[in-house]
Short mmCIF file of C-alpha atoms in Angstrom, two decimals:
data_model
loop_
_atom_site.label_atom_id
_atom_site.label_comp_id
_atom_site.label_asym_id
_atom_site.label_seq_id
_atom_site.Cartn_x
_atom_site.Cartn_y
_atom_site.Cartn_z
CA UNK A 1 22.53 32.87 -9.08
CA UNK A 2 18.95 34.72 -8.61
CA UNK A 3 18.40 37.11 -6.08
CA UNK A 4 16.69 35.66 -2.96
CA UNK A 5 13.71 36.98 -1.51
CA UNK A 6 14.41 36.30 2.08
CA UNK A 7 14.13 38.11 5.13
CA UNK A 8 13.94 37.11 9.04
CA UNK A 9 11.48 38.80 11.20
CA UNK A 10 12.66 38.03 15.20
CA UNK A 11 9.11 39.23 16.25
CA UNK A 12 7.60 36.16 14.36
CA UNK A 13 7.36 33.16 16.78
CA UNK A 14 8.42 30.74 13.93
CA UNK A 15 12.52 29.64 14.23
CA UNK A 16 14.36 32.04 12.17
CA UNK A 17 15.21 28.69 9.84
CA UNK A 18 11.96 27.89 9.82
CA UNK A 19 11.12 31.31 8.17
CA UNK A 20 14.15 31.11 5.85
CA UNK A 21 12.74 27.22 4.94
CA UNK A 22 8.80 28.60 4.43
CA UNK A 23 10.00 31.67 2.44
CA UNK A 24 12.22 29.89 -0.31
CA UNK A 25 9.89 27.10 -0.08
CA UNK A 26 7.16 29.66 -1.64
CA UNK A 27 10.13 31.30 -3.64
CA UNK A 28 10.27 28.23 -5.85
CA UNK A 29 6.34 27.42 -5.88
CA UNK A 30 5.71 31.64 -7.57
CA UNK A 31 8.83 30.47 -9.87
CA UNK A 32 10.74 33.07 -8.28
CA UNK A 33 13.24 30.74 -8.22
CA UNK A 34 13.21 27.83 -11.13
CA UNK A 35 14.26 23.79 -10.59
CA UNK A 36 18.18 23.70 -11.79
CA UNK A 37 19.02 27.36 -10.17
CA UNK A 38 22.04 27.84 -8.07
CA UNK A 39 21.03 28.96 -4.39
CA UNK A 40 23.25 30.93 -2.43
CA UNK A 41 25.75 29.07 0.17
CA UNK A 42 25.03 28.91 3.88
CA UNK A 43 27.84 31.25 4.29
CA UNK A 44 26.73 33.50 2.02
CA UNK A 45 23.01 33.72 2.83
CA UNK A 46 23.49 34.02 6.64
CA UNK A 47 26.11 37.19 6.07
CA UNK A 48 23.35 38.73 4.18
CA UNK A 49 20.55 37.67 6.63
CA UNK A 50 23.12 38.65 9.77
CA UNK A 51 22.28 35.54 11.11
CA UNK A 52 24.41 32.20 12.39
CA UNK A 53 24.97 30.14 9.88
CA UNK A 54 23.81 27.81 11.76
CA UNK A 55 20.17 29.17 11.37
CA UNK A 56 20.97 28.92 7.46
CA UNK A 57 22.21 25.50 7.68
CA UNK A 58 19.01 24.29 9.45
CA UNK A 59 16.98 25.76 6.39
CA UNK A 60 18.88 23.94 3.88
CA UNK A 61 18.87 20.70 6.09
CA UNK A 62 14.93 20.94 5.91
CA UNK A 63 14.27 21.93 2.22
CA UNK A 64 17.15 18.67 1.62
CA UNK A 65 15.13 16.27 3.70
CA UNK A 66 11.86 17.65 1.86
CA UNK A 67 13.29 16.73 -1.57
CA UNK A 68 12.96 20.40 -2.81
CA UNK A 69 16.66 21.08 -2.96
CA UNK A 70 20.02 19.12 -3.86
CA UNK A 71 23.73 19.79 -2.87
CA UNK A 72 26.22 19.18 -6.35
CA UNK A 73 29.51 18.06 -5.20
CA UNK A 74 31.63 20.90 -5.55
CA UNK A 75 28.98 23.36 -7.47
CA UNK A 76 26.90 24.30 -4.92
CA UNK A 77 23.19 23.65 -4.04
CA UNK A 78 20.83 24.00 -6.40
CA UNK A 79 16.63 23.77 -6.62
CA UNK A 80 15.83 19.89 -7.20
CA UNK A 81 12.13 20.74 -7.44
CA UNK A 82 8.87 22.44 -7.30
CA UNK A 83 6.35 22.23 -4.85
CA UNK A 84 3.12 22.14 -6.13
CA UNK A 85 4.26 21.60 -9.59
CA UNK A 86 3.40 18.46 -11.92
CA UNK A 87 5.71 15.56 -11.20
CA UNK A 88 6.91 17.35 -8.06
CA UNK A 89 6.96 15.48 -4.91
CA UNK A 90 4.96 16.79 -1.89
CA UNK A 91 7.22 17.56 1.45
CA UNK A 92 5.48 14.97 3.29
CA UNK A 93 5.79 12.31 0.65
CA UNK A 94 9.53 12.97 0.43
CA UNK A 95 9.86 13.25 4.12
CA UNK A 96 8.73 9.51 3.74
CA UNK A 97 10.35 8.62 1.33
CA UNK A 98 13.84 10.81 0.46
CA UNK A 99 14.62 8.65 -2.56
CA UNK A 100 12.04 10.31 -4.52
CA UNK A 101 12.54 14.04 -3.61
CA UNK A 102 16.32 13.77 -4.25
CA UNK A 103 16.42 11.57 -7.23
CA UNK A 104 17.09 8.45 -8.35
CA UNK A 105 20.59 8.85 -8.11
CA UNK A 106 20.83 10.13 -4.30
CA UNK A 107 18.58 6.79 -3.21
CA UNK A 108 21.24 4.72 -4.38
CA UNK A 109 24.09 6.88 -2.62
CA UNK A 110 25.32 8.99 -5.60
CA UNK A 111 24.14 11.79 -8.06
CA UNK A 112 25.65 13.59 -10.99
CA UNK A 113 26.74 17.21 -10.20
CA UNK A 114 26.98 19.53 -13.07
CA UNK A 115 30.98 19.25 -12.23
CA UNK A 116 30.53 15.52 -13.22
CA UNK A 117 31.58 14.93 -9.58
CA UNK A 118 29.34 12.82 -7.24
CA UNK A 119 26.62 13.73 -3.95
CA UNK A 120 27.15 10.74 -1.78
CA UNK A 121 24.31 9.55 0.29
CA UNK A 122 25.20 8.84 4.19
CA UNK A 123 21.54 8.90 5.27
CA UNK A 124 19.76 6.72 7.41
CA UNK A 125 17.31 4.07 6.28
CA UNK A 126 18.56 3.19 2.53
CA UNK A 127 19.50 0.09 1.38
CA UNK A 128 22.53 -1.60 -0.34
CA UNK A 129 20.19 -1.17 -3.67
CA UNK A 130 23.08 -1.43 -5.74
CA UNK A 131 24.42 -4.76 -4.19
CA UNK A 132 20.70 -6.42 -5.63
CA UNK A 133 22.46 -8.84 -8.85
CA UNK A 134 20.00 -7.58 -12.02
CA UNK A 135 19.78 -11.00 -13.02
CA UNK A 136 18.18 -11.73 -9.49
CA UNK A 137 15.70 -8.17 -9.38
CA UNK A 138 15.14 -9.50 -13.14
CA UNK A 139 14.30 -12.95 -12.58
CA UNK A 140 12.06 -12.22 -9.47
CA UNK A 141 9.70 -9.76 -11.53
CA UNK A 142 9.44 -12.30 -14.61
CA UNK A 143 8.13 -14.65 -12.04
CA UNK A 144 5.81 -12.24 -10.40
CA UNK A 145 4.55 -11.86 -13.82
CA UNK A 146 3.59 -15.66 -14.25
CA UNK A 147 0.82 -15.47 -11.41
CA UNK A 148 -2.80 -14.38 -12.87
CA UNK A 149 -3.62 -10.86 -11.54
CA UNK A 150 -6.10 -10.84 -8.96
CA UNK A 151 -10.01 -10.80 -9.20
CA UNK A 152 -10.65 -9.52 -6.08
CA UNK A 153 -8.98 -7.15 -3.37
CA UNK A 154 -6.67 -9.06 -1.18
CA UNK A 155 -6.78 -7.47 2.01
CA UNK A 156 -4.35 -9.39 4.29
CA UNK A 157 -1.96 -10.10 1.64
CA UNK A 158 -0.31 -12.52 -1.08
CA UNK A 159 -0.60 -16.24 0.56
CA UNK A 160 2.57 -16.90 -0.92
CA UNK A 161 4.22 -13.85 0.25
CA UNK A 162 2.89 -14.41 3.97
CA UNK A 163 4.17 -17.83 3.66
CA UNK A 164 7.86 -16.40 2.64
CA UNK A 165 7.27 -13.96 5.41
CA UNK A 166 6.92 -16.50 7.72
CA UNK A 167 9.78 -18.67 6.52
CA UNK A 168 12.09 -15.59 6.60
CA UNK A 169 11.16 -14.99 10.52
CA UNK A 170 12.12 -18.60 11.48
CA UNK A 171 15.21 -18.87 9.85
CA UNK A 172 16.54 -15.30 10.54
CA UNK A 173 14.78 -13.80 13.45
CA UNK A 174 13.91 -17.02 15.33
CA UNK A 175 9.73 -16.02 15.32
CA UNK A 176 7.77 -19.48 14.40
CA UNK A 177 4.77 -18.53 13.37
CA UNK A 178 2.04 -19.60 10.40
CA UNK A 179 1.91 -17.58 6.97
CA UNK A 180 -2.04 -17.15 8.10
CA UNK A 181 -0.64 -15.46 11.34
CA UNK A 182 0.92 -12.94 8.91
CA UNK A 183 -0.24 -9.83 7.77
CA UNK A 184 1.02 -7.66 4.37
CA UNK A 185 1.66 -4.13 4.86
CA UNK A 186 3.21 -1.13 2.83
CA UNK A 187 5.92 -1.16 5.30
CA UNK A 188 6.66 0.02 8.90
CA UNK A 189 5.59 3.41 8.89
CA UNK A 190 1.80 2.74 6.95
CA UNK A 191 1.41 -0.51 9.56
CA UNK A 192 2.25 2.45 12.64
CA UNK A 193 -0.78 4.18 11.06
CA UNK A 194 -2.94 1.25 10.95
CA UNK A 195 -2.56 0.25 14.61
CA UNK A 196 -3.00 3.92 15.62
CA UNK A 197 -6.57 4.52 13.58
CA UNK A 198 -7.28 0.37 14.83
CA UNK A 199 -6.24 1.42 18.71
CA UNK A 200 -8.88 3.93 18.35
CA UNK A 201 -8.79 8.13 18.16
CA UNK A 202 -7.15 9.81 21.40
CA UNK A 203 -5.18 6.37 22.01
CA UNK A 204 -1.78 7.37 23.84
CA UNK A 205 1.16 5.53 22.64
CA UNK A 206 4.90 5.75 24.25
CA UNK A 207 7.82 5.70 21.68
CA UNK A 208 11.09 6.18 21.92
CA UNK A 209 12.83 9.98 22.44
CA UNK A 210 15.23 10.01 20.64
CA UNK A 211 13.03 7.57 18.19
CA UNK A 212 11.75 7.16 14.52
CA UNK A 213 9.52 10.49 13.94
CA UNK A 214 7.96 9.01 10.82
CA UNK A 215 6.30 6.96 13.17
CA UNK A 216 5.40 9.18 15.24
CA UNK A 217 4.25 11.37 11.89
CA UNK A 218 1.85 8.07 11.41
CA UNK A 219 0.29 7.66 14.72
CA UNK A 220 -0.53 11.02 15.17
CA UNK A 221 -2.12 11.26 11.51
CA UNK A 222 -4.31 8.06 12.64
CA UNK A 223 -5.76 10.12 15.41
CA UNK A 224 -3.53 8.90 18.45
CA UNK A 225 -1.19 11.04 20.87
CA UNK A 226 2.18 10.69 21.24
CA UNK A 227 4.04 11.02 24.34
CA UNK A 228 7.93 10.17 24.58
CA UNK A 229 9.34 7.30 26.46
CA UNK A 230 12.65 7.51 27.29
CA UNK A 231 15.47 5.51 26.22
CA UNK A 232 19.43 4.75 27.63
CA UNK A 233 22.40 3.05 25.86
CA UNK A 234 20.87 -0.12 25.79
CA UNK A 235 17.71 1.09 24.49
CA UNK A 236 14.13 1.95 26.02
CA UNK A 237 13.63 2.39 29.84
CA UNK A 238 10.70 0.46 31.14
CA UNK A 239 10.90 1.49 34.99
CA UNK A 240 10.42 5.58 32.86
CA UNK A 241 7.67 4.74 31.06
CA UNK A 242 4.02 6.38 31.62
CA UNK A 243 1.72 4.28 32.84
CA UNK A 244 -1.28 5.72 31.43
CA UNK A 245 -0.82 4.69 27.56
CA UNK A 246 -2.51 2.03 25.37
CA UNK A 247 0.65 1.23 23.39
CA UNK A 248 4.44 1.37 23.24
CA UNK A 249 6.62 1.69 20.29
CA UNK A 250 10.07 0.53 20.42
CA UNK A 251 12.74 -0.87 18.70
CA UNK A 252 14.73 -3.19 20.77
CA UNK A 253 16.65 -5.01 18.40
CA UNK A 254 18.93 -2.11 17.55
CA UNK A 255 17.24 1.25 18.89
CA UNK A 256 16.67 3.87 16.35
CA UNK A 257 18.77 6.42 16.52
CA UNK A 258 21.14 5.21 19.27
CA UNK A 259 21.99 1.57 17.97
CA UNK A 260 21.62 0.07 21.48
CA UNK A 261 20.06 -3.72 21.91
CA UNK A 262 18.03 -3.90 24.74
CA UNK A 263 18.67 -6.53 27.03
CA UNK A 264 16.90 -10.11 27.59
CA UNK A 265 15.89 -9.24 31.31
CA UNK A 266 14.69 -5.78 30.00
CA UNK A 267 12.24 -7.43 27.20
CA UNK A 268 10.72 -9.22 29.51
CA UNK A 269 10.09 -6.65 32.17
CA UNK A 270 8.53 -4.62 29.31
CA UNK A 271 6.15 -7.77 27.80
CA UNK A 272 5.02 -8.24 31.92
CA UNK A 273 4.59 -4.38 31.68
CA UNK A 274 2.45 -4.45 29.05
CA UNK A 275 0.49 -6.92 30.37
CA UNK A 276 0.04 -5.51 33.90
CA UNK A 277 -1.26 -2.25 32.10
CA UNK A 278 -3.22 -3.52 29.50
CA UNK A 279 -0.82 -2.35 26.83
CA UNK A 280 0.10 -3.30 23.61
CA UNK A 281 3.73 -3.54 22.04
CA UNK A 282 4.23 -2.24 18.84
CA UNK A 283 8.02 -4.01 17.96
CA UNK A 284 9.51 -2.29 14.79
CA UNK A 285 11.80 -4.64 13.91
CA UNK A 286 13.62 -2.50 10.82
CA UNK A 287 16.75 -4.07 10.49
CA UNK A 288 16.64 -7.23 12.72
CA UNK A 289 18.02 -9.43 10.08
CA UNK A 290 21.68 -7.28 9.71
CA UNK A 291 23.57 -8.33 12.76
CA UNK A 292 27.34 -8.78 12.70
CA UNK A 293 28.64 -10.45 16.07
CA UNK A 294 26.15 -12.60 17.56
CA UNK A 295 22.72 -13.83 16.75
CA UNK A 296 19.86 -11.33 17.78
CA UNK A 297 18.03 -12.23 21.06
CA UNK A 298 14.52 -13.03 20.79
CA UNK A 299 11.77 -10.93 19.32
CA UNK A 300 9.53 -9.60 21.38
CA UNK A 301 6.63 -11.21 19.61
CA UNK A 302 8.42 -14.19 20.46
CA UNK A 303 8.65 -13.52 24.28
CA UNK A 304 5.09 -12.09 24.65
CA UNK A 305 2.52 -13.15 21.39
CA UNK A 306 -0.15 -12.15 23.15
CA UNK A 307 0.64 -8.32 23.57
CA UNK A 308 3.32 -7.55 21.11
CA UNK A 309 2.74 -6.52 17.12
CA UNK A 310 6.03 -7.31 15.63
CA UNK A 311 6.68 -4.96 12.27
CA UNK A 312 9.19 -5.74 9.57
CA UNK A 313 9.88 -4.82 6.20
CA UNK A 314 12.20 -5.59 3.35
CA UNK A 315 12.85 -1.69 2.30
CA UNK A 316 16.60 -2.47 4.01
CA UNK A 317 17.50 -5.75 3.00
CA UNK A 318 16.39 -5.34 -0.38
CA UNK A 319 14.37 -2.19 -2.17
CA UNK A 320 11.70 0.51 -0.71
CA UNK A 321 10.38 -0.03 -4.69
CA UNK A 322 8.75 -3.26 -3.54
CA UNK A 323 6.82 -1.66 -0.54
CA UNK A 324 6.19 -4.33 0.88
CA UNK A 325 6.25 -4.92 4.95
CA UNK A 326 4.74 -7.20 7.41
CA UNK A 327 2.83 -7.55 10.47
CA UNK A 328 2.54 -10.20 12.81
CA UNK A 329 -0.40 -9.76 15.69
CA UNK A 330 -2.21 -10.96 18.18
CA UNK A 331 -5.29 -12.38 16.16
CA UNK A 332 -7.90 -9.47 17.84
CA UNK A 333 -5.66 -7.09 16.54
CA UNK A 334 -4.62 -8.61 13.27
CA UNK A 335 -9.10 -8.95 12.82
CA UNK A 336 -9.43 -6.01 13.42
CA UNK A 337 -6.82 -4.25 10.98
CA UNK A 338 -8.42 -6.32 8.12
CA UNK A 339 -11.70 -5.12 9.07
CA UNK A 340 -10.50 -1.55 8.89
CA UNK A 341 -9.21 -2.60 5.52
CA UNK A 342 -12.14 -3.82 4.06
CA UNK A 343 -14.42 -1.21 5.63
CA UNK A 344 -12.27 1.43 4.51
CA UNK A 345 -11.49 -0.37 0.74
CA UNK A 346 -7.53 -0.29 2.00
CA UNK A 347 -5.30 -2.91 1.17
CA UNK A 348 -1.37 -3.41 0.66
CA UNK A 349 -0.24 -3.67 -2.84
CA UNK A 350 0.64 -6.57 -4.14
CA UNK A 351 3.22 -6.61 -6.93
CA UNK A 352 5.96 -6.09 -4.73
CA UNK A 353 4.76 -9.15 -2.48
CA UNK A 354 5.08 -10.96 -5.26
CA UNK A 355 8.65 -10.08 -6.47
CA UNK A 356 9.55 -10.97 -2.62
CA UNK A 357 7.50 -14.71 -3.40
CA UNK A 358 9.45 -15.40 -5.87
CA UNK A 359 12.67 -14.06 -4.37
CA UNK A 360 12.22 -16.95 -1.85
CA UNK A 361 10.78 -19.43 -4.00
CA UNK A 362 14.40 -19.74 -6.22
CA UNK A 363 16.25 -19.33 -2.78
CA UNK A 364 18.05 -15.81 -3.81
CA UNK A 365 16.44 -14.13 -1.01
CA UNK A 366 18.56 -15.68 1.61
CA UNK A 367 21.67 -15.34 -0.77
CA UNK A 368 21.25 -12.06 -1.48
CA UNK A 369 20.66 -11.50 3.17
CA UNK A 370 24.43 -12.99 3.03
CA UNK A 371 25.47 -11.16 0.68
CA UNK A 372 24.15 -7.98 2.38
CA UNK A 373 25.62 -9.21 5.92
CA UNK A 374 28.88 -9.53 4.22
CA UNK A 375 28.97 -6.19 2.74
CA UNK A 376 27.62 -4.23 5.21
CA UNK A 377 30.10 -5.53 7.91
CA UNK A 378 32.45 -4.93 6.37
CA UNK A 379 31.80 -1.19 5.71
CA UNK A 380 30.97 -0.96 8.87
CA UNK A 381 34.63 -1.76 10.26
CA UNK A 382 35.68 0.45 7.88
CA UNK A 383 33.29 3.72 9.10
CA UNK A 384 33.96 2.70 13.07
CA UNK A 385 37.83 2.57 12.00
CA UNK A 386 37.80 5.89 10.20
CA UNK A 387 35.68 7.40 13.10
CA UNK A 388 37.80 6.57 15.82
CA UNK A 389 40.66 6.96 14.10
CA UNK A 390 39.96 10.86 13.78
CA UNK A 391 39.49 10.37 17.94
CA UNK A 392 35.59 10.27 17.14
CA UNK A 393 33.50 8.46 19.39
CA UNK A 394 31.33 5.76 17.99
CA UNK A 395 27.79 4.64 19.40
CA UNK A 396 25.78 1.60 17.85
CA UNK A 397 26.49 -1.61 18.27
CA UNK A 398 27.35 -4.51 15.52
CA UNK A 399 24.27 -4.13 13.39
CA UNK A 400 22.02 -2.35 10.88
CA UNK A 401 23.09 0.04 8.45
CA UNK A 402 24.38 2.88 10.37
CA UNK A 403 26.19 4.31 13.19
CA UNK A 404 25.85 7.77 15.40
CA UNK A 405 28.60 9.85 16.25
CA UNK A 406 28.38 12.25 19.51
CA UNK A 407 28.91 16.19 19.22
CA UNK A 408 29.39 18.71 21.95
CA UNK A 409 26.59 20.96 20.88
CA UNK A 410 23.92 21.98 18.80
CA UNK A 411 26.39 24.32 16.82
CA UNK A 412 29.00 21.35 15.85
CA UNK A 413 25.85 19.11 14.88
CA UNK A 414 24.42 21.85 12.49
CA UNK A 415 27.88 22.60 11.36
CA UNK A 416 29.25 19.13 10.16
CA UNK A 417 25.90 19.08 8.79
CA UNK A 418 26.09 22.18 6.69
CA UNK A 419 30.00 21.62 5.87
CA UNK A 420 29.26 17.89 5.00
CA UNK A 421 26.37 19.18 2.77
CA UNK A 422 28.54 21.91 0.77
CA UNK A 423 31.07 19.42 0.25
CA UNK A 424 28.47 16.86 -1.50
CA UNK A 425 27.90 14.76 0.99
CA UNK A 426 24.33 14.14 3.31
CA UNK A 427 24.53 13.28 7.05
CA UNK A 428 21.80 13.45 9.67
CA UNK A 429 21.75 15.95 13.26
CA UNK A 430 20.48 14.18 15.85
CA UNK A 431 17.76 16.90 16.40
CA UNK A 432 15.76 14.96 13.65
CA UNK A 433 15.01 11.86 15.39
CA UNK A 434 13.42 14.35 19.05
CA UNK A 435 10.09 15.04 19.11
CA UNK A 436 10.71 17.33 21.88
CA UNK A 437 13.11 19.38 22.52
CA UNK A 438 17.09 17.56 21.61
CA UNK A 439 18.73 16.09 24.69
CA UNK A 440 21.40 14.42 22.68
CA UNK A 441 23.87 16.49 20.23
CA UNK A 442 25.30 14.19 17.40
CA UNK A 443 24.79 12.64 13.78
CA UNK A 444 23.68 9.60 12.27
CA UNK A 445 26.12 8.33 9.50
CA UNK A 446 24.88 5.63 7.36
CA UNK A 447 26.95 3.27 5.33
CA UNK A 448 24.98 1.40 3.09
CA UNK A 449 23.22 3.73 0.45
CA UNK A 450 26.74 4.00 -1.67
CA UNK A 451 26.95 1.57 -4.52
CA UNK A 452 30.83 1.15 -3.62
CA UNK A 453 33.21 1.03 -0.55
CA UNK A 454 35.48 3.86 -2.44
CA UNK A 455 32.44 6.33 -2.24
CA UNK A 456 32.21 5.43 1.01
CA UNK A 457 35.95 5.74 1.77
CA UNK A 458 35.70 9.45 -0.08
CA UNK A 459 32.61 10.51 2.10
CA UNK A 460 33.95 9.90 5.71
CA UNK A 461 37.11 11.28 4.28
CA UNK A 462 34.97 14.42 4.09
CA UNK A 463 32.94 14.00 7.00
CA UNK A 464 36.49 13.68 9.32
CA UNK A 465 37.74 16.57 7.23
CA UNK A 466 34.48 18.34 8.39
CA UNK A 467 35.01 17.85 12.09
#
């Protein structure tokens, strides 16, 4: 194990685990520390720092969620990877996208340890990857492959993907709209920064506190400021919000973090809201399609077309590899985002469009939804049983891919994290998903990143143990 060069200074106005994060950041970027090098425990580095190991904890959390270290299943945590280096993955990019700063192996719930053991994934906002039949993931690229590449940028996306996009709202989400009414994207989180540069620099836009800070990451790199609107059990508060902001972010089919569904009479108080104000709704509908007790009410879009920009994407029903999202909008808005496009030389890529295509051209899209459904309700039981077994209490309701779990404090949130860590297995605090200051102690534990239910099983066996 190398020696650490860390030290805290309290006269710095940085969080003491922000100091610890920035200073073995830089350790590993002057090779002062070297990718496959055992770091010290949380234990251990907070005795030597005299701090709580709760400050130590919060480090590791951050340097985990960056992609620059890994925890090994009974052999500690080690350096996954340089920053700056060749190959290395930049803390932004793996903020985005956790897959690729962890490895392959953590994406799809499980990595190899050095003791041969496994690092199980309980993360939010992975996929059942592993529950995608090769012959199906196999069969969709080989027909990709059949379509002549194109000539010419295609800025609003694949017709025959749009199409599919279109036919995958009506059956599962209830949305009837035209493929032409349907725009590509690279996902939720690049269409968030579309609409902010397209609502224009200095727009304000509402989202949810406790929310999805990726998006709020987006909208504030395209220019716009973010203030937070606040949210209860059942989801976001309308008679709360500001009434001073061009745009409101929500996500009212099952609220992220919180798992509430807002109401019917509560979506359409916020569509007449939006329209008194001259507001738009941005509806980030993430996981709308994984719903285990009773069909989902109405979209948004559905309920108000003419101010609402409903958001989907097929990273959790089938692969973040494809990249590929959607958008449908309000035809000003929707002309303007291809404008920006073409002005701009933007577009979403296509291969992964494609692979959808053909997905639900031979009909295994919608198998492999049931098959998804299936699965994760089924682990979900099992995580709600486990939970409240242990006298846990269990917040989200019969959908998505994860649940949240209330703590006390601050100190039992960083703590289950830290334990859960050491112990080779990720959850998320609650403090991740505030942009302000955390009114809500807890963590997220997602079910569907592990390949099988026994990992699963093993992990909240650990997470209980933890508690």
């Amino acid at each position: 194990m190398p020696e650490v060069p860390v030290a805290v200074d309290r006269a710095d106005p940085r969080p003491l685990s922000r100091q610890i994060a920035d200073q073995l950041r830089d350790a590993a970027a002057h090779g002062v520390v070297r990718v496959g090098e055992r770091l010290p425990s949380t234990r251990l580095l907070a005795r030597s720092l005299l701090v709580s190991r709760t400050v130590t904890a919060a480090a590791y959390e951050q340097l985990y969620a960056e992609g620059w270290i890994v925890a090994r299943h009974g052999a500690g945590t080690f350096v996954a990877a340089v920053p700056g280096a060749s190959g290395a993955v930049g803390a932004r990019d793996a903020a985005d996208h956790p897959e690729a700063g962890a490895g392959a192996g953590v994406a799809s719930g499980r990595a190899p340890g050095r003791c041969g053991r496994e690092m199980v994934n309980l993360g939010v906002g992975s996929p059942w990857a592993d529950g995608l039949l090769p012959a199906v993931w196999r069969r969709a690229w080989r027909r990709a492959a059949d379509v002549s590449p194109d000539s010419v940028p295609v800025r609003d996306g694949d017709p025959q993907y749009r199409e599919a996009v279109a036919e995958h709202l009506l059956r599962h989400r209830g949305l009837a709209v035209r493929g032409g009414s349907v725009l590509a994207t690279a996902g939720t989180t690049a269409a968030a920064m579309e609409l902010g540069a397209v609502l224009g620099h200095g727009c304000t836009v509402a989202v949810e506190e406790p929310g999805y800070q990726r998006a709020v990451a987006a909208l504030r790199a395209a220019g716009a400021r973010v203030v937070p609107a606040p949210v209860d059990a059942d989801g976001i508060v309308v008679d709360a919000l500001p009434v001073d902001v061009d745009a409101v972010y929500c996500t009212p089919a099952h609220q992220f973090p919180l798992g509430g569904r807002l109401p019917a009479a509560r979506r359409i108080a916020l569509v007449e809201w939006a329209r008194r104000h001259g507001a738009r709704i941005i509806e980030d509908d993430y996981d709308g399609e994984l719903r285990y007790d009773v069909a989902p009410l109405p979209l948004l879009a559905a309920i108000g077309p003419d101010v609402v920009v409903q958001l989907g994407t097929t990273s959790k029903i089938i692969s973040p590899t494809l990249g590929a999202g959607w958008m449908v909008a309000p035809p000003d808005v929707a002309e303007w985002v291809v404008r920006r496009r073409d002005s701009a030389g933007l577009r979403p890529p296509g291969a992964g469009q494609r692979v959808v295509a053909a997905m639900a051209e031979t009909g295994d899209l919608a198998k492999h939804l049931r098959r998804v459904r299936r699965e994760l309700a089924a682990r979900r039981e099992l995580v709600v049983q486990r939970l409240t077994g242990a006298a846990l209490r269990v917040r989200g309701d019969r959908a998505g891919a994860h649940v949240t779990v209330p703590l006390p404090d601050a100190e039992a949130e960083h703590r289950l994290v830290a334990t859960a860590l050491d112990a080779g297995v990720r959850v998320e605090g609650l403090r991740r998903c505030f942009d302000g200051p955390p009114q809500l102690t807890g963590v997220t534990i997602g079910y569907a990143a592990p390949a099988r239910r026994e990992q699963l099983e093993r992990a909240l066996r650990i997470v209980v143990e933890s508690l």
